[in-house]
Amino acid sequence: MKITDKLADNKITISFEVFPPKTNDAYENVLAAAKEIAYLKPDFMSVTYGAGGGTSKNTVKIAKELKDTGVDTIAHLTCVSSTKKEVKAVLDEIKEAGIENILALRGDIPEGSRFPLKDGYMYAYELVEDIKNCGDFCIGAACYPEGHTESANKAEDILNLKQKVDSGVDFLTTQMFFDNNILYNFLYRIREKGITVPVFAGIMPVTNSAQIDRICKLSGTYLPSRFKAIVDRFGNNTAAMKQAGIAYATEQIIDLIANGVNGIHVYSMNKPEIAESIMKNLSEILK
Ligand code: FAD
């Protein structure tokens, strides 16, 4: 089923994200974890894609296996390291697997790479155009409530986002954020610029302190003092940090839903126990 059709009846929609293994050895373990998440019956699951293109086969394979368990899936697709011909081949695979939803991404530019490739892509909107021409897919794309790291400022980033959406995007999913006011402000700004597609709020349950150091280094995400206090107090206690991280993410989600944000995307990081705790914490709310 297409994600846009799920959104049509205006109900709360929850999705969980998994990522494919870097090596084939780990495939079965990742698939087992992903299936455990699928059995929780989220509205859909997304499977990420390695920007280098190496894991493309596993992305489509996992998305297909999850779909066969009865959960709708979306396959991510990045284009930074692929030619148009290579992208076309992956689109054919996706189509053949019966997957109707694609998250169209450029991907981070790999250090030292020859970017853009000859007959490749510069920005995600070009990929959106190609997907649109290739079949009847529901197309999602990424957005950045705090601005993308390469953008000079948020206003410029939103103008670029508008171009991407206008090229055929059906819905957006945000980069993670830890202060809901950042999302509310972003939604106000994009709606003002005429971006009207549904937006899924990306929520990351942080369950260890190393994870948060990595996140901040990569994306410059703002950490509210309330969140920093949790990491300072519980960062060295694995079990306590996990419990606190899940509670923080749950509170964020409840506040979002209470304020009318019906699309919630959880960066569940192949961890069924995290997905399960979140579903349990929301059980009455999702009824
Ligand atoms: P774009 O939309 O192309 O934007 C990239 C930059 O270019 C932005 O600064 C934008 O403002 C600018 N820009 C866009 N269009 C123009 C234009 N016409 N002129 C000038 N500037 C322009 N990465 C992976 O490798 N695999 C994944 O599976 C994956 N999944 C993700 C899922 C989500 C929900 C999010 C938020 C990110 C994900 N990423 C993933 C990371 C993403 O690939 C990177 O953040 C990447 O740097 C940008 O990708 P994009 O699709 O947003 O690019």
CSV table of N, CA, C and O and ligand atoms in Angstrom, one decimal, residues 17 47-52 76-78 80 103-109 122-125 141-144 148-152 156-158 160-161 163-164 173-176 265 267, ligand 1:
chain,number,residue,atom,x,y,z
A,17,GLU,N,12.4,2.4,11.4
A,17,GLU,CA,13.4,2.3,10.4
A,17,GLU,C,14.4,1.3,10.8
A,17,GLU,O,14.8,1.1,12.0
A,47,VAL,N,13.6,0.9,5.1
A,47,VAL,CA,14.9,0.3,5.1
A,47,VAL,C,15.9,1.2,4.4
A,47,VAL,O,15.7,1.6,3.3
A,48,THR,N,17.0,1.6,5.1
A,48,THR,CA,17.9,2.6,4.6
A,48,THR,C,18.8,2.0,3.5
A,48,THR,O,18.8,0.7,3.3
A,49,TYR,N,19.6,2.8,2.9
A,49,TYR,CA,20.4,2.5,1.7
A,49,TYR,C,21.8,3.0,1.9
A,49,TYR,O,21.9,4.2,2.3
A,50,GLY,N,22.8,2.2,1.7
A,50,GLY,CA,24.2,2.7,1.8
A,50,GLY,C,24.5,3.7,0.7
A,50,GLY,O,24.2,3.4,-0.4
A,51,ALA,N,25.0,4.9,1.1
A,51,ALA,CA,25.3,5.9,0.0
A,51,ALA,C,26.2,5.4,-1.0
A,51,ALA,O,26.2,5.8,-2.2
A,52,GLY,N,27.1,4.5,-0.6
A,52,GLY,CA,28.1,3.9,-1.5
A,52,GLY,C,27.4,3.0,-2.6
A,52,GLY,O,28.0,2.6,-3.5
A,76,HIS,N,14.7,3.0,1.0
A,76,HIS,CA,15.4,4.2,0.7
A,76,HIS,C,16.3,4.0,-0.5
A,76,HIS,O,16.7,2.9,-0.8
A,77,LEU,N,16.6,5.1,-1.2
A,77,LEU,CA,17.4,5.0,-2.4
A,77,LEU,C,18.3,6.3,-2.5
A,77,LEU,O,17.7,7.4,-2.5
A,78,THR,N,19.6,6.1,-2.4
A,78,THR,CA,20.5,7.3,-2.6
A,78,THR,C,21.1,7.3,-3.9
A,78,THR,O,21.2,6.2,-4.6
A,80,VAL,N,24.0,9.5,-4.7
A,80,VAL,CA,25.3,10.3,-4.7
A,80,VAL,C,26.4,9.5,-5.4
A,80,VAL,O,27.3,10.1,-6.1
A,103,LEU,N,12.0,6.3,-0.6
A,103,LEU,CA,12.5,7.5,0.0
A,103,LEU,C,13.7,8.0,-0.8
A,103,LEU,O,14.7,7.3,-0.9
A,104,ALA,N,13.5,9.0,-1.6
A,104,ALA,CA,14.5,9.5,-2.6
A,104,ALA,C,15.5,10.4,-1.9
A,104,ALA,O,15.1,11.5,-1.4
A,105,LEU,N,16.8,10.0,-1.9
A,105,LEU,CA,17.8,10.8,-1.2
A,105,LEU,C,19.0,11.0,-2.0
A,105,LEU,O,19.3,10.1,-2.9
A,106,ARG,N,19.7,12.1,-1.8
A,106,ARG,CA,21.0,12.2,-2.5
A,106,ARG,C,22.1,11.3,-1.8
A,106,ARG,O,22.9,10.7,-2.4
A,107,GLY,N,22.1,11.4,-0.4
A,107,GLY,CA,23.2,10.7,0.3
A,107,GLY,C,24.3,11.7,0.6
A,107,GLY,O,24.4,12.8,-0.1
A,108,ASP,N,25.1,11.4,1.6
A,108,ASP,CA,26.2,12.3,1.9
A,108,ASP,C,27.3,12.1,0.9
A,108,ASP,O,27.6,10.9,0.5
A,109,ILE,N,28.0,13.2,0.6
A,109,ILE,CA,29.1,13.0,-0.4
A,109,ILE,C,30.3,12.3,0.2
A,109,ILE,O,30.8,12.9,1.2
A,122,MET,N,23.3,15.4,-8.9
A,122,MET,CA,23.9,16.4,-8.0
A,122,MET,C,23.0,16.6,-6.7
A,122,MET,O,23.5,16.7,-5.6
A,123,TYR,N,21.7,16.5,-7.0
A,123,TYR,CA,20.7,16.7,-5.9
A,123,TYR,C,19.6,15.7,-5.9
A,123,TYR,O,19.3,15.2,-7.0
A,124,ALA,N,18.9,15.5,-4.8
A,124,ALA,CA,17.9,14.5,-4.7
A,124,ALA,C,16.7,14.8,-5.6
A,124,ALA,O,16.0,13.9,-6.1
A,125,TYR,N,16.4,16.1,-5.9
A,125,TYR,CA,15.3,16.4,-6.7
A,125,TYR,C,15.4,15.8,-8.1
A,125,TYR,O,14.4,15.4,-8.8
A,141,ALA,N,10.8,12.1,0.7
A,141,ALA,CA,12.1,12.7,0.7
A,141,ALA,C,12.5,13.2,2.1
A,141,ALA,O,11.6,13.3,3.0
A,142,ALA,N,13.8,13.6,2.3
A,142,ALA,CA,14.2,14.0,3.6
A,142,ALA,C,14.1,15.5,3.7
A,142,ALA,O,14.2,16.3,2.7
A,143,CYS,N,13.9,16.0,5.0
A,143,CYS,CA,14.0,17.4,5.2
A,143,CYS,C,14.6,17.6,6.6
A,143,CYS,O,14.7,16.7,7.4
A,144,TYR,N,15.0,18.9,6.8
A,144,TYR,CA,15.9,19.2,8.0
A,144,TYR,C,15.4,20.4,8.8
A,144,TYR,O,15.7,21.5,8.4
A,148,HIS,N,19.9,21.8,6.6
A,148,HIS,CA,20.9,20.8,6.2
A,148,HIS,C,22.3,21.3,6.4
A,148,HIS,O,22.5,22.5,6.1
A,149,THR,N,23.3,20.5,6.7
A,149,THR,CA,24.6,21.0,7.1
A,149,THR,C,25.3,21.7,5.9
A,149,THR,O,26.1,22.6,6.2
A,150,GLU,N,25.0,21.4,4.7
A,150,GLU,CA,25.6,22.1,3.5
A,150,GLU,C,25.0,23.4,3.2
A,150,GLU,O,25.5,24.2,2.4
A,151,SER,N,23.8,23.7,3.8
A,151,SER,CA,23.1,24.9,3.4
A,151,SER,C,23.6,26.1,4.1
A,151,SER,O,24.0,26.0,5.3
A,152,ALA,N,23.7,27.3,3.4
A,152,ALA,CA,24.2,28.5,4.0
A,152,ALA,C,23.3,28.9,5.1
A,152,ALA,O,23.7,29.4,6.2
A,156,GLU,N,17.4,29.3,2.6
A,156,GLU,CA,17.9,28.7,1.4
A,156,GLU,C,17.5,27.2,1.3
A,156,GLU,O,17.1,26.7,0.3
A,157,ASP,N,17.7,26.6,2.4
A,157,ASP,CA,17.4,25.1,2.5
A,157,ASP,C,15.9,24.9,2.2
A,157,ASP,O,15.6,23.9,1.5
A,158,ILE,N,15.1,25.8,2.7
A,158,ILE,CA,13.6,25.6,2.5
A,158,ILE,C,13.3,25.9,1.0
A,158,ILE,O,12.4,25.2,0.4
A,160,ASN,N,15.3,25.2,-1.5
A,160,ASN,CA,15.7,24.0,-2.2
A,160,ASN,C,14.7,22.9,-1.9
A,160,ASN,O,14.4,22.1,-2.8
A,161,LEU,N,14.2,22.8,-0.7
A,161,LEU,CA,13.2,21.8,-0.4
A,161,LEU,C,11.9,22.0,-1.2
A,161,LEU,O,11.3,21.0,-1.7
A,163,GLN,N,11.7,23.2,-4.2
A,163,GLN,CA,12.0,22.7,-5.6
A,163,GLN,C,11.9,21.1,-5.6
A,163,GLN,O,11.3,20.5,-6.5
A,164,LYS,N,12.5,20.5,-4.5
A,164,LYS,CA,12.4,19.0,-4.4
A,164,LYS,C,11.0,18.5,-4.4
A,164,LYS,O,10.6,17.6,-5.1
A,173,THR,N,10.1,13.2,5.4
A,173,THR,CA,10.5,12.7,6.7
A,173,THR,C,11.6,13.6,7.3
A,173,THR,O,12.6,13.9,6.5
A,174,THR,N,11.5,14.0,8.5
A,174,THR,CA,12.5,14.9,9.0
A,174,THR,C,13.8,14.2,9.6
A,174,THR,O,13.7,13.0,10.0
A,175,GLN,N,14.8,14.9,9.6
A,175,GLN,CA,16.0,14.5,10.3
A,175,GLN,C,15.6,14.5,11.8
A,175,GLN,O,14.6,15.2,12.2
A,176,MET,N,16.3,13.8,12.6
A,176,MET,CA,15.9,13.7,14.1
A,176,MET,C,16.1,15.1,14.7
A,176,MET,O,16.9,15.9,14.2
A,265,HIS,N,8.0,9.0,12.7
A,265,HIS,CA,8.9,8.0,12.2
A,265,HIS,C,10.0,7.8,13.2
A,265,HIS,O,10.7,8.7,13.7
A,267,TYR,N,13.5,6.2,14.5
A,267,TYR,CA,14.8,5.7,14.1
A,267,TYR,C,15.1,4.6,15.0
A,267,TYR,O,15.8,4.7,16.0
B,1,FAD,P1,19.2,17.1,-1.2
B,1,FAD,O1,17.8,17.3,-1.1
B,1,FAD,O2,19.8,17.0,-2.6
B,1,FAD,O3,19.9,18.3,-0.4
B,1,FAD,C1,21.3,18.3,-0.2
B,1,FAD,C2,21.8,19.7,0.0
B,1,FAD,O4,21.8,20.4,-1.3
B,1,FAD,C3,21.0,20.6,0.9
B,1,FAD,O5,21.9,21.4,1.6
B,1,FAD,C4,20.1,21.3,0.0
B,1,FAD,O6,19.7,22.6,0.5
B,1,FAD,C5,21.0,21.5,-1.2
B,1,FAD,N1,20.2,21.6,-2.5
B,1,FAD,C6,19.2,20.9,-2.9
B,1,FAD,N2,18.8,21.2,-4.1
B,1,FAD,C7,19.6,22.3,-4.5
B,1,FAD,C8,19.7,23.1,-5.7
B,1,FAD,N3,18.8,22.9,-6.7
B,1,FAD,N4,20.6,24.1,-5.7
B,1,FAD,C9,21.5,24.2,-4.7
B,1,FAD,N5,21.5,23.5,-3.5
B,1,FAD,C10,20.5,22.5,-3.5
B,1,FAD,N6,21.6,8.7,3.8
B,1,FAD,C11,22.0,7.5,3.3
B,1,FAD,O7,23.1,7.3,2.9
B,1,FAD,N7,21.1,6.4,3.3
B,1,FAD,C12,19.8,6.6,3.8
B,1,FAD,O8,19.1,5.6,3.7
B,1,FAD,C13,19.4,7.8,4.3
B,1,FAD,N8,18.2,8.0,4.8
B,1,FAD,C14,17.8,9.2,5.3
B,1,FAD,C15,16.5,9.4,5.8
B,1,FAD,C16,16.1,10.6,6.3
B,1,FAD,C17,14.7,10.8,6.8
B,1,FAD,C18,17.0,11.7,6.4
B,1,FAD,C19,16.6,13.0,7.0
B,1,FAD,C20,18.3,11.5,5.9
B,1,FAD,C21,18.7,10.3,5.4
B,1,FAD,N9,20.0,10.1,4.9
B,1,FAD,C22,20.4,8.9,4.3
B,1,FAD,C23,21.0,11.2,4.9
B,1,FAD,C24,21.0,12.1,3.6
B,1,FAD,O9,21.3,11.3,2.5
B,1,FAD,C25,22.0,13.2,3.8
B,1,FAD,O10,21.5,14.1,4.8
B,1,FAD,C26,22.4,14.0,2.5
B,1,FAD,O11,23.5,14.8,2.9
B,1,FAD,C27,21.3,14.8,1.9
B,1,FAD,O12,20.4,14.1,1.2
B,1,FAD,P2,19.0,14.8,0.7
B,1,FAD,O13,18.3,13.8,-0.1
B,1,FAD,O14,18.4,15.6,1.7
B,1,FAD,O15,19.7,15.8,-0.4
